[in-house]
Each structure stands twice: as C-alpha cells, then as structure tokens.
Coordinates of C-alpha atoms in Angstrom, one line a residue:
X300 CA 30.8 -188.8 -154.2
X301 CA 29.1 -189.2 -150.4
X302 CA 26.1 -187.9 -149.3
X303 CA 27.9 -185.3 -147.8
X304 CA 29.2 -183.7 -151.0
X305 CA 25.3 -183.3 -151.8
X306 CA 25.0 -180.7 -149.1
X307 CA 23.1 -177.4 -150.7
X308 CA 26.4 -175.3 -150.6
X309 CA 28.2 -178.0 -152.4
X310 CA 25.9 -178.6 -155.2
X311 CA 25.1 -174.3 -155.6
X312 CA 29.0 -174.3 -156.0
X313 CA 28.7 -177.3 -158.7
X314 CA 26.1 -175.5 -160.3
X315 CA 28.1 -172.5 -160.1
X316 CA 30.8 -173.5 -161.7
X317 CA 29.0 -175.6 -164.7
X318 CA 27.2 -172.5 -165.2
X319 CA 30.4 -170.2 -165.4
X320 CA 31.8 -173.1 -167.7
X321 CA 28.9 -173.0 -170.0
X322 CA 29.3 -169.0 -170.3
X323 CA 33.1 -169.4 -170.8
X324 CA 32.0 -171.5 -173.8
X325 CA 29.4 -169.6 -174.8
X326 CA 31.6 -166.6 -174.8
X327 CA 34.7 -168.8 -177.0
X328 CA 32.0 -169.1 -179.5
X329 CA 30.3 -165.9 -179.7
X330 CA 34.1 -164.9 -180.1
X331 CA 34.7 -167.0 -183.2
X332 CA 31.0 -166.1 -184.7
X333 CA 32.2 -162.6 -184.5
X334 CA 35.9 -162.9 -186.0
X335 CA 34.1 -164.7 -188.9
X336 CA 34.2 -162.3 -192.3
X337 CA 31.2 -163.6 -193.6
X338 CA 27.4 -163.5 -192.7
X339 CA 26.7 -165.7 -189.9
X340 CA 22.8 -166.7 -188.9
X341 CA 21.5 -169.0 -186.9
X342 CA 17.8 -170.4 -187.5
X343 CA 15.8 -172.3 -184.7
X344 CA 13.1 -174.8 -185.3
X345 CA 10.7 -172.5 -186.2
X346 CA 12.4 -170.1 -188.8
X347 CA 12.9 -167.9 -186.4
X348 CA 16.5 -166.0 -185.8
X349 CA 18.8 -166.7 -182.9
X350 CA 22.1 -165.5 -183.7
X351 CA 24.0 -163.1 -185.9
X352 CA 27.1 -161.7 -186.3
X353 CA 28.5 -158.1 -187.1
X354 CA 29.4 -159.2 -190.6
X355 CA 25.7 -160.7 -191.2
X356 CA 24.6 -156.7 -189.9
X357 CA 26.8 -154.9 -192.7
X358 CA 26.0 -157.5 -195.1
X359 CA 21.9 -156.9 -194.3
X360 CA 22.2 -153.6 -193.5
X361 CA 20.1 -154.5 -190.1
X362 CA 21.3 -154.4 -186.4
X363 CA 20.8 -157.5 -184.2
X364 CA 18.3 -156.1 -181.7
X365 CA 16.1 -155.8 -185.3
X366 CA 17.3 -159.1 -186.4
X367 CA 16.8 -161.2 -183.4
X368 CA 13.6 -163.7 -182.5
X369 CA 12.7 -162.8 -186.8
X370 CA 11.5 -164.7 -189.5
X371 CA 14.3 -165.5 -191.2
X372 CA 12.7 -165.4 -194.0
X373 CA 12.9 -161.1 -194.0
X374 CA 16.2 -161.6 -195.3
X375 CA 15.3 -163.3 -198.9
X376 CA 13.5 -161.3 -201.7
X377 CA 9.0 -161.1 -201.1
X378 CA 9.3 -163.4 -204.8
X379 CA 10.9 -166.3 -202.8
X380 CA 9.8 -166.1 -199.3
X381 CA 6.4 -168.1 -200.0
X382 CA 8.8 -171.0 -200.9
X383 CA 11.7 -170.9 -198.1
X384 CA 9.7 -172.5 -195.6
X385 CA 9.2 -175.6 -197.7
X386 CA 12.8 -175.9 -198.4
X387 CA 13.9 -175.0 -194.3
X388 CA 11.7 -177.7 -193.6
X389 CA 13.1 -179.9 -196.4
X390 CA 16.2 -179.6 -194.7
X391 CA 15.5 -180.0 -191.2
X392 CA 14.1 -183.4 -192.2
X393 CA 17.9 -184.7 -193.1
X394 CA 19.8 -182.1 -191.9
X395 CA 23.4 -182.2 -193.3
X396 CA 26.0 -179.6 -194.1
X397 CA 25.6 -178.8 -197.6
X398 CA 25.1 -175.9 -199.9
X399 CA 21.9 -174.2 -200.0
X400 CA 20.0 -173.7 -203.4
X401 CA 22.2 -176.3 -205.5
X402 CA 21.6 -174.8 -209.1
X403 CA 20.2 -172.2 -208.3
X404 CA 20.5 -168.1 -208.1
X405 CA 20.4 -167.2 -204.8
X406 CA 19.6 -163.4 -203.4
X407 CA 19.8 -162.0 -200.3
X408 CA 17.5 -158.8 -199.4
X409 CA 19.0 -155.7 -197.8
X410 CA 17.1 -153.4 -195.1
X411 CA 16.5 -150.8 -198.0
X412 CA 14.8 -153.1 -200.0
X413 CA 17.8 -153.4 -202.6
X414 CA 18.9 -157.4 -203.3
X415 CA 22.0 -158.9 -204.1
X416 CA 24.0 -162.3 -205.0
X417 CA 24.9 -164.4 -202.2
X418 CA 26.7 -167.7 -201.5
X419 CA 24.8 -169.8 -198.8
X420 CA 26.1 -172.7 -196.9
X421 CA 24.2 -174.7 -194.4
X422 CA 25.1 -176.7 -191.1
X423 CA 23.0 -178.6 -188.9
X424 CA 23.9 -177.6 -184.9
X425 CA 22.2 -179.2 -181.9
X426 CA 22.2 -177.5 -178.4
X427 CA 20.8 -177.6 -175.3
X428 CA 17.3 -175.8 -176.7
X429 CA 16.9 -177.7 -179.8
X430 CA 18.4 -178.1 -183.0
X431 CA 19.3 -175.4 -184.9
X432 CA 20.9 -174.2 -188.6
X433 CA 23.9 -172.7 -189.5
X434 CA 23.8 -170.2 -192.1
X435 CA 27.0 -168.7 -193.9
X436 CA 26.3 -165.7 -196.2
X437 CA 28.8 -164.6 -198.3
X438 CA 28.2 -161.6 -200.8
X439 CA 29.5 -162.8 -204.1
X440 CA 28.5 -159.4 -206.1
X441 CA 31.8 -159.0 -207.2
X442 CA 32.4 -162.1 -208.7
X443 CA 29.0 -161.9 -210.1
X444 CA 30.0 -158.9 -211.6
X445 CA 33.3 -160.0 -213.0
X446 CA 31.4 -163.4 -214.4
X447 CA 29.3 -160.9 -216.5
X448 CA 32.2 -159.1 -217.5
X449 CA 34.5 -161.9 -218.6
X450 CA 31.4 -162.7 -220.5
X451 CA 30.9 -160.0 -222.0
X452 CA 34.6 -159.9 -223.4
X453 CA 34.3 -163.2 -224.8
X454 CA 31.3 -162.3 -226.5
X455 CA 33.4 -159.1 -227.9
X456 CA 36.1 -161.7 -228.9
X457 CA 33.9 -164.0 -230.6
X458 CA 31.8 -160.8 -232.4
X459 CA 35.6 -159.8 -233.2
X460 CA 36.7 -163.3 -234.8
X461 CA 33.8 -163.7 -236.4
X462 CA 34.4 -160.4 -238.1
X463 CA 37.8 -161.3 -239.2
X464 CA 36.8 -165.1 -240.6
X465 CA 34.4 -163.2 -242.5
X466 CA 36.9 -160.9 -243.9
X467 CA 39.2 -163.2 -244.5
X468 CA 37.0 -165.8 -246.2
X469 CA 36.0 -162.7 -248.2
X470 CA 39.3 -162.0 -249.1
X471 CA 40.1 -165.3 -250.0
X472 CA 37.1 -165.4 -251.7
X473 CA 38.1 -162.2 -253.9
X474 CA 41.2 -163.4 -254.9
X475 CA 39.4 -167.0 -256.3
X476 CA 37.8 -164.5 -258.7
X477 CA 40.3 -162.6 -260.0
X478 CA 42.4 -166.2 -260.4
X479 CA 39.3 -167.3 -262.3
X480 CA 39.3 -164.4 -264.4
X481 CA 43.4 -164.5 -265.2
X482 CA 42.6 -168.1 -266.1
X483 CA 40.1 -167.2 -268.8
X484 CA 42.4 -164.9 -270.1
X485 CA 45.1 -167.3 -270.4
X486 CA 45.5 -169.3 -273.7
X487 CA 48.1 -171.0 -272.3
X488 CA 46.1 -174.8 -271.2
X489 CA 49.3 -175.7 -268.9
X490 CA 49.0 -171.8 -266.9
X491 CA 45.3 -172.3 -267.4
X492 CA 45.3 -175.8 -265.2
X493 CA 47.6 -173.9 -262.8
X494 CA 45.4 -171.5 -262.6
X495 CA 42.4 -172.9 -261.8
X496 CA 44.1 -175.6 -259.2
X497 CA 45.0 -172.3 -257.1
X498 CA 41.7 -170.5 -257.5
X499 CA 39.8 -174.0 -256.7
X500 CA 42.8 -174.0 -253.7
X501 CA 41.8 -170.4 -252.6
X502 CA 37.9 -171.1 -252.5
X503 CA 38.5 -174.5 -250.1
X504 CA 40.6 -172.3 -247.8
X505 CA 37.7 -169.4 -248.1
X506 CA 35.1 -171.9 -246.9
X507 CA 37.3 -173.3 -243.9
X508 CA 37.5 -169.9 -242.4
X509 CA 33.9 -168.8 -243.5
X510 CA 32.6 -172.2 -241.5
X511 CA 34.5 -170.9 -238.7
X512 CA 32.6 -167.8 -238.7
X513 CA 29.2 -169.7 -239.2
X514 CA 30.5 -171.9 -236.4
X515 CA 28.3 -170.5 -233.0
X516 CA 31.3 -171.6 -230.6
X517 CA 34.0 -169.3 -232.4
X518 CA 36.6 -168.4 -231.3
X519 CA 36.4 -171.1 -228.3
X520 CA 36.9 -174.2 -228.5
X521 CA 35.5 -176.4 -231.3
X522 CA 33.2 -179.2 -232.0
X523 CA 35.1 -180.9 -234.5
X524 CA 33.2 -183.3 -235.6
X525 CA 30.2 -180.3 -236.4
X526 CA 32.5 -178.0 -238.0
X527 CA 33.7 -180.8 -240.5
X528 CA 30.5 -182.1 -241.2
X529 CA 29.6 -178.3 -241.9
X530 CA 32.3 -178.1 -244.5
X531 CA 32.0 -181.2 -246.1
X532 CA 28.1 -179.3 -247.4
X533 CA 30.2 -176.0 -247.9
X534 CA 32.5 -178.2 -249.7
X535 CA 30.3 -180.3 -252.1
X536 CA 28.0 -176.7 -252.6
X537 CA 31.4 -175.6 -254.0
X538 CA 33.2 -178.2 -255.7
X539 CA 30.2 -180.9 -257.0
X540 CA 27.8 -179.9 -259.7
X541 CA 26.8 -183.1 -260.4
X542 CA 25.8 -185.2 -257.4
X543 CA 24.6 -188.1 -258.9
X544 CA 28.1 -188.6 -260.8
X545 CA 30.0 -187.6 -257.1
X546 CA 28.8 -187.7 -253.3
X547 CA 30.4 -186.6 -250.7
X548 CA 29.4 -187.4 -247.0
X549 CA 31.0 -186.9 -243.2
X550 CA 30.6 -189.7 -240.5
X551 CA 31.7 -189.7 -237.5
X552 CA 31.3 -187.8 -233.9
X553 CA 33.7 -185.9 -231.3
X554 CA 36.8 -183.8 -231.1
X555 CA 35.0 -181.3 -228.5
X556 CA 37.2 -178.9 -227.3
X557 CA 39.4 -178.1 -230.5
X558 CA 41.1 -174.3 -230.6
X559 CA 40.4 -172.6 -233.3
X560 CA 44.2 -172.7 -234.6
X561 CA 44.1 -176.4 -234.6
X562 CA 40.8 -176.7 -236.4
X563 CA 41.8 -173.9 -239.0
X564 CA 44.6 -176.3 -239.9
X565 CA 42.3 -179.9 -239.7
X566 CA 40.1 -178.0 -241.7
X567 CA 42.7 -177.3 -244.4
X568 CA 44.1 -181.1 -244.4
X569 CA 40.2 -181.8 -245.0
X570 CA 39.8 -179.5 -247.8
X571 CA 42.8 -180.9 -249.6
X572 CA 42.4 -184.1 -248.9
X573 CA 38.8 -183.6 -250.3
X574 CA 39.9 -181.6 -253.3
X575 CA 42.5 -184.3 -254.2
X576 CA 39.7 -187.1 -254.5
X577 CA 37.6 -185.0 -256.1
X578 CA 40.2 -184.5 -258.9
X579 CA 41.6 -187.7 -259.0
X580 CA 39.2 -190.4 -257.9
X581 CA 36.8 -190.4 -260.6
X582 CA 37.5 -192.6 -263.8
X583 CA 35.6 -191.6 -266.8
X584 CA 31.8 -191.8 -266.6
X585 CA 32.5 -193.2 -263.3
X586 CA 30.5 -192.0 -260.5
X587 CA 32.5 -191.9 -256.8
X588 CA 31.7 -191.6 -253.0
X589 CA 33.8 -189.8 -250.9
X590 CA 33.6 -190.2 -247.3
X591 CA 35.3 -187.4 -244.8
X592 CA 35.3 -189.5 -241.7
X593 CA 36.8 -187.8 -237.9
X594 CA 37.3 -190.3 -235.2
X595 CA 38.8 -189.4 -231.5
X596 CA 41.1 -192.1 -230.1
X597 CA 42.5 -193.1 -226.7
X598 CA 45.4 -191.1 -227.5
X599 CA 44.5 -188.7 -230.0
X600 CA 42.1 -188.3 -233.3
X601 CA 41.8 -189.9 -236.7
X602 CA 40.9 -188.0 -239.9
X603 CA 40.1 -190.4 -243.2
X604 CA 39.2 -189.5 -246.4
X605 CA 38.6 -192.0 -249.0
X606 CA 36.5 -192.7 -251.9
X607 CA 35.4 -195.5 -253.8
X608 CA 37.6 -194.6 -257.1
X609 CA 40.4 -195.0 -259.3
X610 CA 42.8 -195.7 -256.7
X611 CA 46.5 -194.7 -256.2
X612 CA 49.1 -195.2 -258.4
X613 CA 51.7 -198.1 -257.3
X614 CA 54.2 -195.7 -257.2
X615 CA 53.0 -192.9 -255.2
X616 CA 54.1 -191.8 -252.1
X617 CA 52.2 -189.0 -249.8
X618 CA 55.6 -188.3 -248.2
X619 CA 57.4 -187.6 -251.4
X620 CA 55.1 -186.5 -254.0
X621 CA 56.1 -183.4 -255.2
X622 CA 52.0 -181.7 -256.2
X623 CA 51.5 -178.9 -254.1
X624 CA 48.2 -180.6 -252.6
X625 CA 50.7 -182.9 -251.0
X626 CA 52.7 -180.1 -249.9
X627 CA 49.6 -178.5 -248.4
X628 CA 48.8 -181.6 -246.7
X629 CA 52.3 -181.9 -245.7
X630 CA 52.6 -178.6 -244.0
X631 CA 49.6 -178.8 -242.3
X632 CA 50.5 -182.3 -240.5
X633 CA 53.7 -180.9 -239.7
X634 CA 52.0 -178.1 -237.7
X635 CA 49.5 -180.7 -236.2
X636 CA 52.2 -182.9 -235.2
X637 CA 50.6 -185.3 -237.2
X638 CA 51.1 -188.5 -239.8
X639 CA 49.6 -189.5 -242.4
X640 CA 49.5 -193.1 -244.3
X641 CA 47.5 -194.3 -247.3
X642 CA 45.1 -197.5 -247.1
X643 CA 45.3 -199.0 -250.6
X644 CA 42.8 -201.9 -250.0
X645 CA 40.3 -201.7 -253.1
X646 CA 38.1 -200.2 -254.2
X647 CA 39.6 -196.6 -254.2
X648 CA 41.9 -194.9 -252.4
X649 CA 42.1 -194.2 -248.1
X650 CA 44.4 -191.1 -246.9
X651 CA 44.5 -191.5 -242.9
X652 CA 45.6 -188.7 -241.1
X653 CA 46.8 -189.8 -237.5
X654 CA 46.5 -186.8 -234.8
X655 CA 47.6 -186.0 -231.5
X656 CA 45.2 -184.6 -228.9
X657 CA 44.5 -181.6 -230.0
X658 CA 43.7 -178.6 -227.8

C-alpha cells in the first residue's frame, strides 16, 4: 500500500467496510445465539450480563432490556448468591470449558421468585472488550422429575420383593413345621430320617429367601459376598446347637452386582452344600470347621465349602451320587451354568463350585 491509498476517503472506506464486516459477524452470531434451544448468557468481567437469548427469556421468565448490564447473579436462588462470586472468579482465573457445579445441585431462579433444576455449562470467550463467559442453561425438570419417579418405583419394587421373600420364607418356614410334626408322628425311623432331611431342606431354603428380604439392596443387584456371609449366621443360628463341637465361618469378599435370580440359586448351592457337611463331616465326638468361602475370578466366581472332617468316601462321585442333596446341588449348577469338583486333600472334605459371571 502507497501513501496515496492513505488518503482520508480511502481509509473512511477501509474503515467502512471493517466495520460493516464486523456487524455482518456480529449479526451471524447473534443469529446462531438465537436459533440455540437452550439458555444462552453471557457474563463480562465483572458479573455483569451482556448477552441473552429468547430461550434464556422463557427459561427466566425475564426480557433482555431487564436482563441486560445485571448481576448475574439475579438469576441463582438469594441461598447461593453470596457464594457465586467466589466460584465466577474461581473460574475466570483458569478459564476452560467445563461444567459448572461438578457434584452439585444446581437451581436456577425465575422472575416470580419460583426455582428450578438446571444443567449449566461454561465456556471461556475473548472479544474485542475483554474476556467473557459462556453460559448454557438447560432446564432439566423433567428429567429431574422422571429420576424421582424411577426411584420411586424401584423403591415400590424393592418394598414389593421384600414383601414376597418374607412370604415365601414364611411359607417355607410353615411347611418345616408341619414336616417336623409328621415326623414325630412317624414310628417309622427310615420315614422319620426322610422326614426330617426335607423339613431341615425346607428351613435352609426359608432362610435363603428370608436373607434376601433382610438384604437392604433387594431386589437389585447383590453383594454376594454380604448376603452369604449373612446366611452362613442364619445358617449356623439354625442348624448348630453346639458350637464348640461345630463352627461355621464365611471368608472371602466380592460378587457386587449379582441379580437376585442368580443369588437365590448360589444361595441354595450354599445351603446344601452347608447342610451336607454338617451331616456328614463330623466323626463321633469329633468337633469340625466348616468354612463357606466366595471368591470372584478373572472369568467368573468360586464358591468352596469344606470342613476339616471325616472326609469323602473313595467312591463317591458329586456327579453321580444319587442323595437328593446332590441332586439339589446338581440342579442348581445346572441353572448357574456352573461345575463343581471335590478337593480330597486331607483333612476333610472341599466341594468347589466353579461359576460363570454372574449378572
């Protein structure tokens, strides 16, 4: 450029046309503020409002001429305003797009005085008069509303399961009695025995569903490794009179995230497996441990039970003995898609109960 394109017509038509350039843009982005759904507000320096956009009006409930050259901080509840400017200025000291109130419960304050649940992001903007913040304000009510009502169902849904373990662990626990009672009227010993193996089979499955309904997280997902170690004191409540002669104690940690289904049916290996060591493990005047043990693995979960007894007999087989705890143990691997093998090492006996991830 020559001198002679400095002339003053020249350089009023330069300015002229940077100034018509800078309006143009202007204009372009005033244009996309305004096709924006949500809230839009833009803070200076100071706190102080410099932009808005029709959706941040009907959101507010104020008009722009009101809004304009404001604190911004007329738009948050009187309980939090004391503590906005700290955090405006926190933020202008490493300004960075990011969501506002991390953690937090953040409310928005209508022209009537009424507040409500919003959704804020923030973005730092430099222009020609300073930097400036971004504000996008989205009204998240409804969602708010349907988080409190999903809630709320589950809550109904757990109230509801709870009520039916209950019943059913009552029912269970009914029909223990009257097999008790049929088994005192029995003379027979061989119907007796029978007798009292169901009754003893009825009260294990009574306390797997009543620990279910003691069991806070019912009916979502389980903590495994809590809900057995809650049986295994259901279970020696029930089972050991004489804990000196017989213990019985759970180790082990994990298996979050369990469904109820699935840990209905670990429970019931557990109780059998339990049941079976109490009957069989102990020699005569021979006191016994019995350790329920639950283990997660890389690619699924481990339930042990073993005791420090007898021991197995050379010739038995968990896959083809024909008891009916074997069955029950059995049936419920088979619906656990599970396997189970027997660790003979001395002393006593090992059942190990291989799992997939269960979920």
């Amino acid at each position: 450029m020559d001198a002679g394109d400095l002339d003053p017509a020249n350089l009023r038509r330069l300015i002229d046309a940077l100034s018509a350039e800078r309006h143009l843009a202007e204009e372009k982005f005033r244009a996309v503020v305004e096709a924006v759904p949500n809230g839009i507000v833009m803070v200076d320096g100071c706190g102080k409002i410099a932009l808005v956009n029709r959706a941040t009006e009907a959101l507010f409930g104020y008009t722009r001429q009101e809004l304009m050259g404001q604190p911004v901080e007329m738009l948050v509840p009187p309980a939090e305003r004391p503590a906005h400017p700290h955090y405006r200025a926190r933020f202008m000291a490493a300004p960075q797009a990011r969501p506002m109130g991390s953690g937090r419960d953040l409310m928005g304050r209508r022209k009537d005085g009424t507040t409500f649940p919003v959704e804020i992001g923030l973005s730092p903007l430099e222009t020609a008069e300073g930097p400036r913040v971004v504000a996008t304000v989205i009204d998240i009510s409804k969602r708010k509303r349907a988080e409190a009502a999903l809630a709320e169902a589950l809550e109904q849904q757990k109230m509801l399961m709870r009520e039916l373990s209950h019943r059913v662990a009552n029912g269970f626990q009914i029909i223990s009695s009257l097999l008790n009672w049929q088994r005192r009227a029995v003379r027979d010993e061989a119907a007796a025995e029978a007798l009292e193996a169901t009754a003893r089979r009825v009260n294990g499955m009574a306390l797997v569903h009543r620990r279910l309904y003691l069991n806070e997280n019912s009916p979502g997902a389980q903590d495994m490794a809590a809900y057995l170690d809650g049986l295994c004191e259901d279970l020696r409540g029930a089972f050991i009179a004489d804990t000196a002669a017989c213990s019985l104690a759970f180790e082990g940690a994990g298996g979050e995230g369990i469904s109820t289904d699935k840990a209905v049916a670990v429970g019931l290996l557990a109780t059998e497996l339990v049941t079976n060591a109490l009957k069989y493990a102990r020699g005569a005047g021979e006191a016994v441990r019995i350790v329920l043990r639950w283990e997660d693995l890389a690619d699924g979960h481990r339930l042990t039970v073993s005791d420090d007894g007898m021991g197995l007999p050379e010739d038995f087989d968990p896959t083809k003995s024909s008891g009916l705890g074997m069955l029950v143990v059995r049936t419920q691997l088979q619906q656990l898609g599970g396997e189970l093998t027997t660790d003979r090492t001395p002393p006593g006996a090992c059942f190990i109960a291989t799992l997939p991830p269960l979920r």
